[in-house]
CSV table of C-alpha atoms in Angstrom, one decimal:
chain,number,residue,atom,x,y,z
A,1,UNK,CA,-10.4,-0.2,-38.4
A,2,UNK,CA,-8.8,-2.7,-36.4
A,3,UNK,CA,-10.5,-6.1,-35.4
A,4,UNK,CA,-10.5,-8.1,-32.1
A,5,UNK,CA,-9.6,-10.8,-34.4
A,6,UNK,CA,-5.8,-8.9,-35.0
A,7,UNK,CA,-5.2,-8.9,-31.0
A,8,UNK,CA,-2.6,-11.7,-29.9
A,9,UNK,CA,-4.6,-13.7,-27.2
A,10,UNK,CA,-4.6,-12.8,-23.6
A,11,UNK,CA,-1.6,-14.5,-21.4
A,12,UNK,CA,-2.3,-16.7,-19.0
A,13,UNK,CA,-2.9,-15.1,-15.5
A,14,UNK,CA,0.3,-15.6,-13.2
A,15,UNK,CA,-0.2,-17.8,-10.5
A,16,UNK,CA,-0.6,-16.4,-7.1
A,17,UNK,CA,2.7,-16.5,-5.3
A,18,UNK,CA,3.0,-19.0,-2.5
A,19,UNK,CA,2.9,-17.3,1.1
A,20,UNK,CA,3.4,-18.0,4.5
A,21,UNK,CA,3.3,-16.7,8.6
A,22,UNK,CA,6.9,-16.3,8.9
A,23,UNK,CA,8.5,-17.4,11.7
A,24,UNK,CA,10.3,-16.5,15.1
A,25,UNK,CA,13.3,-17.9,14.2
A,26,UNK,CA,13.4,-16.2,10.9
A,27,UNK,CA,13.0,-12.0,12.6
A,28,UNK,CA,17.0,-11.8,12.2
A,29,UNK,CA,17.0,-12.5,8.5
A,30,UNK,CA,13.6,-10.8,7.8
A,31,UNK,CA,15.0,-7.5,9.7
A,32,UNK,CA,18.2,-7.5,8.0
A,33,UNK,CA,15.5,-7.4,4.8
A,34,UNK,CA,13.7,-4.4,6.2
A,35,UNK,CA,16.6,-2.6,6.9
A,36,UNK,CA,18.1,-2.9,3.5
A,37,UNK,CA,14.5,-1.9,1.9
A,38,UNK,CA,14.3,0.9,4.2
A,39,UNK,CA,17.8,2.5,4.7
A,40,UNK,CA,17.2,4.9,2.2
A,41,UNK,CA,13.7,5.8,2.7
A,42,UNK,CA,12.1,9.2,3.7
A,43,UNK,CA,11.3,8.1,7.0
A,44,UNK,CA,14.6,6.3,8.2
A,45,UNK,CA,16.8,9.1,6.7
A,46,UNK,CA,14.7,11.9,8.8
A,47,UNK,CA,15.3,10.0,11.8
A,48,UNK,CA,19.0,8.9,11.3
A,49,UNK,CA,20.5,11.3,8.9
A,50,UNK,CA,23.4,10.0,8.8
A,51,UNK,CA,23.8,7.0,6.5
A,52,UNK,CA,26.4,4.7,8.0
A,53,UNK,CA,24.7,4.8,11.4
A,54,UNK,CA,21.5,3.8,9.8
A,55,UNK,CA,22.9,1.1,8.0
A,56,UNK,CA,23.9,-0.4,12.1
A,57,UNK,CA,20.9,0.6,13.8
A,58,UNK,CA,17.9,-0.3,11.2
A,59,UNK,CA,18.1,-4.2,11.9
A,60,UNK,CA,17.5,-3.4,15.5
A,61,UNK,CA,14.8,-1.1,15.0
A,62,UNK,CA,13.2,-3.4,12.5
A,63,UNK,CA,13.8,-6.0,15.3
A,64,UNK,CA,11.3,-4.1,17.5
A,65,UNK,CA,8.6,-3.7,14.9
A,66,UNK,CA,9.0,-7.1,13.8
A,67,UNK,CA,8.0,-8.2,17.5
A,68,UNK,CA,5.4,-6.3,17.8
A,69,UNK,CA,3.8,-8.1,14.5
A,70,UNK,CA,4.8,-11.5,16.0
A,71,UNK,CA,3.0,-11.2,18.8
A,72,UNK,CA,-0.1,-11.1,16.9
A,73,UNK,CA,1.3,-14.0,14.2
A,74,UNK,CA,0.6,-10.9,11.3
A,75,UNK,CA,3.9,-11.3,9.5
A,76,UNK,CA,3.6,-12.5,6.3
A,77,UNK,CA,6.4,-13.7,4.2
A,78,UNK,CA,7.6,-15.5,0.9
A,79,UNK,CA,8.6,-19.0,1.7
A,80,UNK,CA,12.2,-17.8,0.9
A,81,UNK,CA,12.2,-14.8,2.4
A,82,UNK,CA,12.6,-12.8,-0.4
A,83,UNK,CA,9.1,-10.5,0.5
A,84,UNK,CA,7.3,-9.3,3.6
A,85,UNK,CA,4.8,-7.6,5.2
A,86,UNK,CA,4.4,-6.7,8.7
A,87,UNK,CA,0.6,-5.6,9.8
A,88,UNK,CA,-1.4,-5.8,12.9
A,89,UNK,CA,-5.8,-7.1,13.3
A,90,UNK,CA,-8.3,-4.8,14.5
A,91,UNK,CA,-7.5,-3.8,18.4
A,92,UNK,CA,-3.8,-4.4,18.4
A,93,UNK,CA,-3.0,-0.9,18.3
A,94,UNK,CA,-4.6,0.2,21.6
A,95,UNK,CA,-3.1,-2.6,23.2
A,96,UNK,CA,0.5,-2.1,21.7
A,97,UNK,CA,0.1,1.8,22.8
A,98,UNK,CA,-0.8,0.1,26.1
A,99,UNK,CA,3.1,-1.5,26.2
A,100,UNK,CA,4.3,2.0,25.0
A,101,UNK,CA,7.0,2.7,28.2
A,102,UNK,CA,8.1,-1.2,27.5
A,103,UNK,CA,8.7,-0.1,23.5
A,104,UNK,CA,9.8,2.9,23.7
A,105,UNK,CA,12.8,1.6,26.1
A,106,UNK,CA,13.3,-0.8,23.7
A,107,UNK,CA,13.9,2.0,20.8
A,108,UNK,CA,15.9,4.2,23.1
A,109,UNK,CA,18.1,0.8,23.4
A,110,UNK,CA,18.7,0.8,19.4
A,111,UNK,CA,18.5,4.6,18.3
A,112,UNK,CA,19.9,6.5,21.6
A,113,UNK,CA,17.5,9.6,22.7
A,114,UNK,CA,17.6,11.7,20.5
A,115,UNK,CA,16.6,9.4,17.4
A,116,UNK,CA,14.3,8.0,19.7
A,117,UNK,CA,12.6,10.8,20.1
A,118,UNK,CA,11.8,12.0,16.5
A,119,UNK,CA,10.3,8.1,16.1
A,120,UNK,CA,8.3,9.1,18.9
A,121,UNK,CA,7.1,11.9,16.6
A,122,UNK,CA,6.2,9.9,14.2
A,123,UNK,CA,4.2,7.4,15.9
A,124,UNK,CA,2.5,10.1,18.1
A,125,UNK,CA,1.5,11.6,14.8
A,126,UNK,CA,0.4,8.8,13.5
A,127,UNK,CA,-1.7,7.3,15.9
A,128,UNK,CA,-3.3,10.5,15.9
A,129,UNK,CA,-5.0,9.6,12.3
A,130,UNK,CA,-5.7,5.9,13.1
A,131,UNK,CA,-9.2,5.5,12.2
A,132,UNK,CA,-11.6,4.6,15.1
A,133,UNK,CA,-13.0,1.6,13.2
A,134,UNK,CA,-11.6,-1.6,13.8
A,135,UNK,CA,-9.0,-2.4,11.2
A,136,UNK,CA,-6.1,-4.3,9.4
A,137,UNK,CA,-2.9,-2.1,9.7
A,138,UNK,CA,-0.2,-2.8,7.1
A,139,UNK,CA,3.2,-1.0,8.6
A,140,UNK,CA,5.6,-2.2,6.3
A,141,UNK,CA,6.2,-4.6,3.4
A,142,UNK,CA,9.9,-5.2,1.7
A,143,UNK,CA,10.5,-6.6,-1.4
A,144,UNK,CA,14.1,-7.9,-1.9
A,145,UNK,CA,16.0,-6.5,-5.1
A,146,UNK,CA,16.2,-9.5,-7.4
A,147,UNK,CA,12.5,-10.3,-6.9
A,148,UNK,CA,10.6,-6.7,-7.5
A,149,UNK,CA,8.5,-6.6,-10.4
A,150,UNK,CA,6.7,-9.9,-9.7
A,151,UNK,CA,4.1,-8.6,-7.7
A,152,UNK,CA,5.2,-9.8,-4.0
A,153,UNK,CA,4.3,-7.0,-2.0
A,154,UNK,CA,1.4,-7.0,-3.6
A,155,UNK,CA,0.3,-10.1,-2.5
A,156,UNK,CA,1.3,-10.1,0.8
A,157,UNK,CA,-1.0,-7.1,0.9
A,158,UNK,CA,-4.2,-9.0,-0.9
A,159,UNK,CA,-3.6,-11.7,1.3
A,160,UNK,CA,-4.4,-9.2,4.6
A,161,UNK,CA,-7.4,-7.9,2.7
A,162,UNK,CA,-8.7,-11.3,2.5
A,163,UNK,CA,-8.7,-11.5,5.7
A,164,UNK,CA,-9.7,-7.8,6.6
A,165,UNK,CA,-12.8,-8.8,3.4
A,166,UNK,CA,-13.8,-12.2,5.8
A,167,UNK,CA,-13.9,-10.1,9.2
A,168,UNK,CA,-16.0,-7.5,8.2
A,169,UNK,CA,-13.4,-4.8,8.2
A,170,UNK,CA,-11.1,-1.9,7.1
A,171,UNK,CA,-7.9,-1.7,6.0
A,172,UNK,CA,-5.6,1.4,6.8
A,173,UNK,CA,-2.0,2.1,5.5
A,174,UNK,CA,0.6,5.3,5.3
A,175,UNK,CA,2.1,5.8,1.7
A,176,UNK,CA,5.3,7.6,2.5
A,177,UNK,CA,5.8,8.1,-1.8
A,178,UNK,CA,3.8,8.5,-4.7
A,179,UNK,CA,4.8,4.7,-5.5
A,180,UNK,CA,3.7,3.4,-2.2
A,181,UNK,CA,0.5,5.9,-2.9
A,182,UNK,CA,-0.1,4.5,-6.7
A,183,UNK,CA,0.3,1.1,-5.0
A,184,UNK,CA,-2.4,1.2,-2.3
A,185,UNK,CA,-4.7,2.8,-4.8
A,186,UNK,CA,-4.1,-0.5,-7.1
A,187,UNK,CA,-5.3,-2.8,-4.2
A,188,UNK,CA,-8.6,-0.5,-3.5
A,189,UNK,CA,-7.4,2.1,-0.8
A,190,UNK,CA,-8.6,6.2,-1.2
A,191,UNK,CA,-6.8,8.7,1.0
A,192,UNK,CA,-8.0,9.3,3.9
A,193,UNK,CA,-7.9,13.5,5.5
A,194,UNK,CA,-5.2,15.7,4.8
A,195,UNK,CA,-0.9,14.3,5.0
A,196,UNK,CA,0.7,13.5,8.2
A,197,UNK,CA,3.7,16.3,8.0
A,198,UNK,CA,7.0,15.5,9.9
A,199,UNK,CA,8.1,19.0,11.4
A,200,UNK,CA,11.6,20.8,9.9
A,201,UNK,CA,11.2,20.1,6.8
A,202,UNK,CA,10.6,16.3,7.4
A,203,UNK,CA,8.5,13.8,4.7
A,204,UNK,CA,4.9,13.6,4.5
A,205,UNK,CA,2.9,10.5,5.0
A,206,UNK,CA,-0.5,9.5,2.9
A,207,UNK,CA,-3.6,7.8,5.1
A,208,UNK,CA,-4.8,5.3,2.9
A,209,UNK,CA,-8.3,3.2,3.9
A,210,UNK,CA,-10.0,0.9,2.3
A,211,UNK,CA,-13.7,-0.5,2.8
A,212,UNK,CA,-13.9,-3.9,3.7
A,213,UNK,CA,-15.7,-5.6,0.6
């Protein structure tokens, strides 16, 4: 029989990292982030198979996305840059379909038409499975190299719940791996319906919503 007694003590929690709205000024160096998070994910390769193109186009892309979070001051970052998460309140969504001619000019501008098109795809499809509650909407969070395994993304993510928790409402996210799955689970999110299903053979994405608490 072994006794509590044997047990080494508990560690000391780790401190909550120290985060930040990121800045204007910073979307160059935060995109460039993104884009190296992202070059080899499901998504990015399904819409730019080709890997060098990617590699010039993503910054641009991420450029877009990373406006669209500005203009609601919902990107969250790691004083130095080294973590991020873009995510929109409850009602940006309808008003950033709203702009869609104005964005989807803008992504025509970065991908060319084809390109353009199948990320037209995607965000058709997943507007589609938005929730009609008002939510929190976390896009996409990057973690650079060196600093995984501390828990960044994580935080960033907590740190939207907080404020999702304070306002009353839900939280929705896509898991595009079982990873990004297993994380949202972690922070309290259950799937929500049946995959979003890229056509040709494309990846699947995971609704994930979570309760406000």
């Amino acid at each position: 029989m072994t006794h509590l007694s044997t047990f080494p003590p508990p560690l000391p929690a780790a401190p909550r990292p120290v985060l930040r709205r990121a800045r204007r000024a910073e979307a160059g160096a935060l995109a460039a982030l993104l884009a190296e998070t992202f070059h080899d994910d499901p998504l990015t390769r399904w819409i730019t198979p080709d890997p060098e193109r990617r590699a010039r186009v993503l910054p641009g892309l991420f450029g877009v996305f990373l406006d669209m979070s500005f203009a609601y001051d919902a990107v969250t970052c790691t004083p130095d840059l080294d973590a991020v998460l873009l995510w929109t309140p409850p009602g940006a969504q309808a008003e950033l379909e709203a702009r869609g001619e104005e964005f989807a000019g803008r992504f025509e501008d970065v991908l060319g038409v084809r390109e353009a098109a199948s990320l037209a795809l995607i965000a058709e499809l997943q507007a589609s499975r938005h929730p009609a509650a008002p939510h929190y909407y976390a896009s996409f969070g990057a973690v650079r190299g060196g600093a995984r395994g501390r828990g960044l993304l994580g935080a960033l993510v907590a740190e939207v719940l907080r404020e999702a928790d304070a306002a009353g409402c839900g939280a929705y996210a896509e898991a595009s791996s079982p990873g990004g799955e297993a994380s949202t689970r972690g922070q309290g999110f259950v799937r929500l319906g049946e995959d979003i299903v890229l056509p040709d053979g494309g990846p699947r994405l995971r609704p994930m919503w979570r309760e406000p608490r």
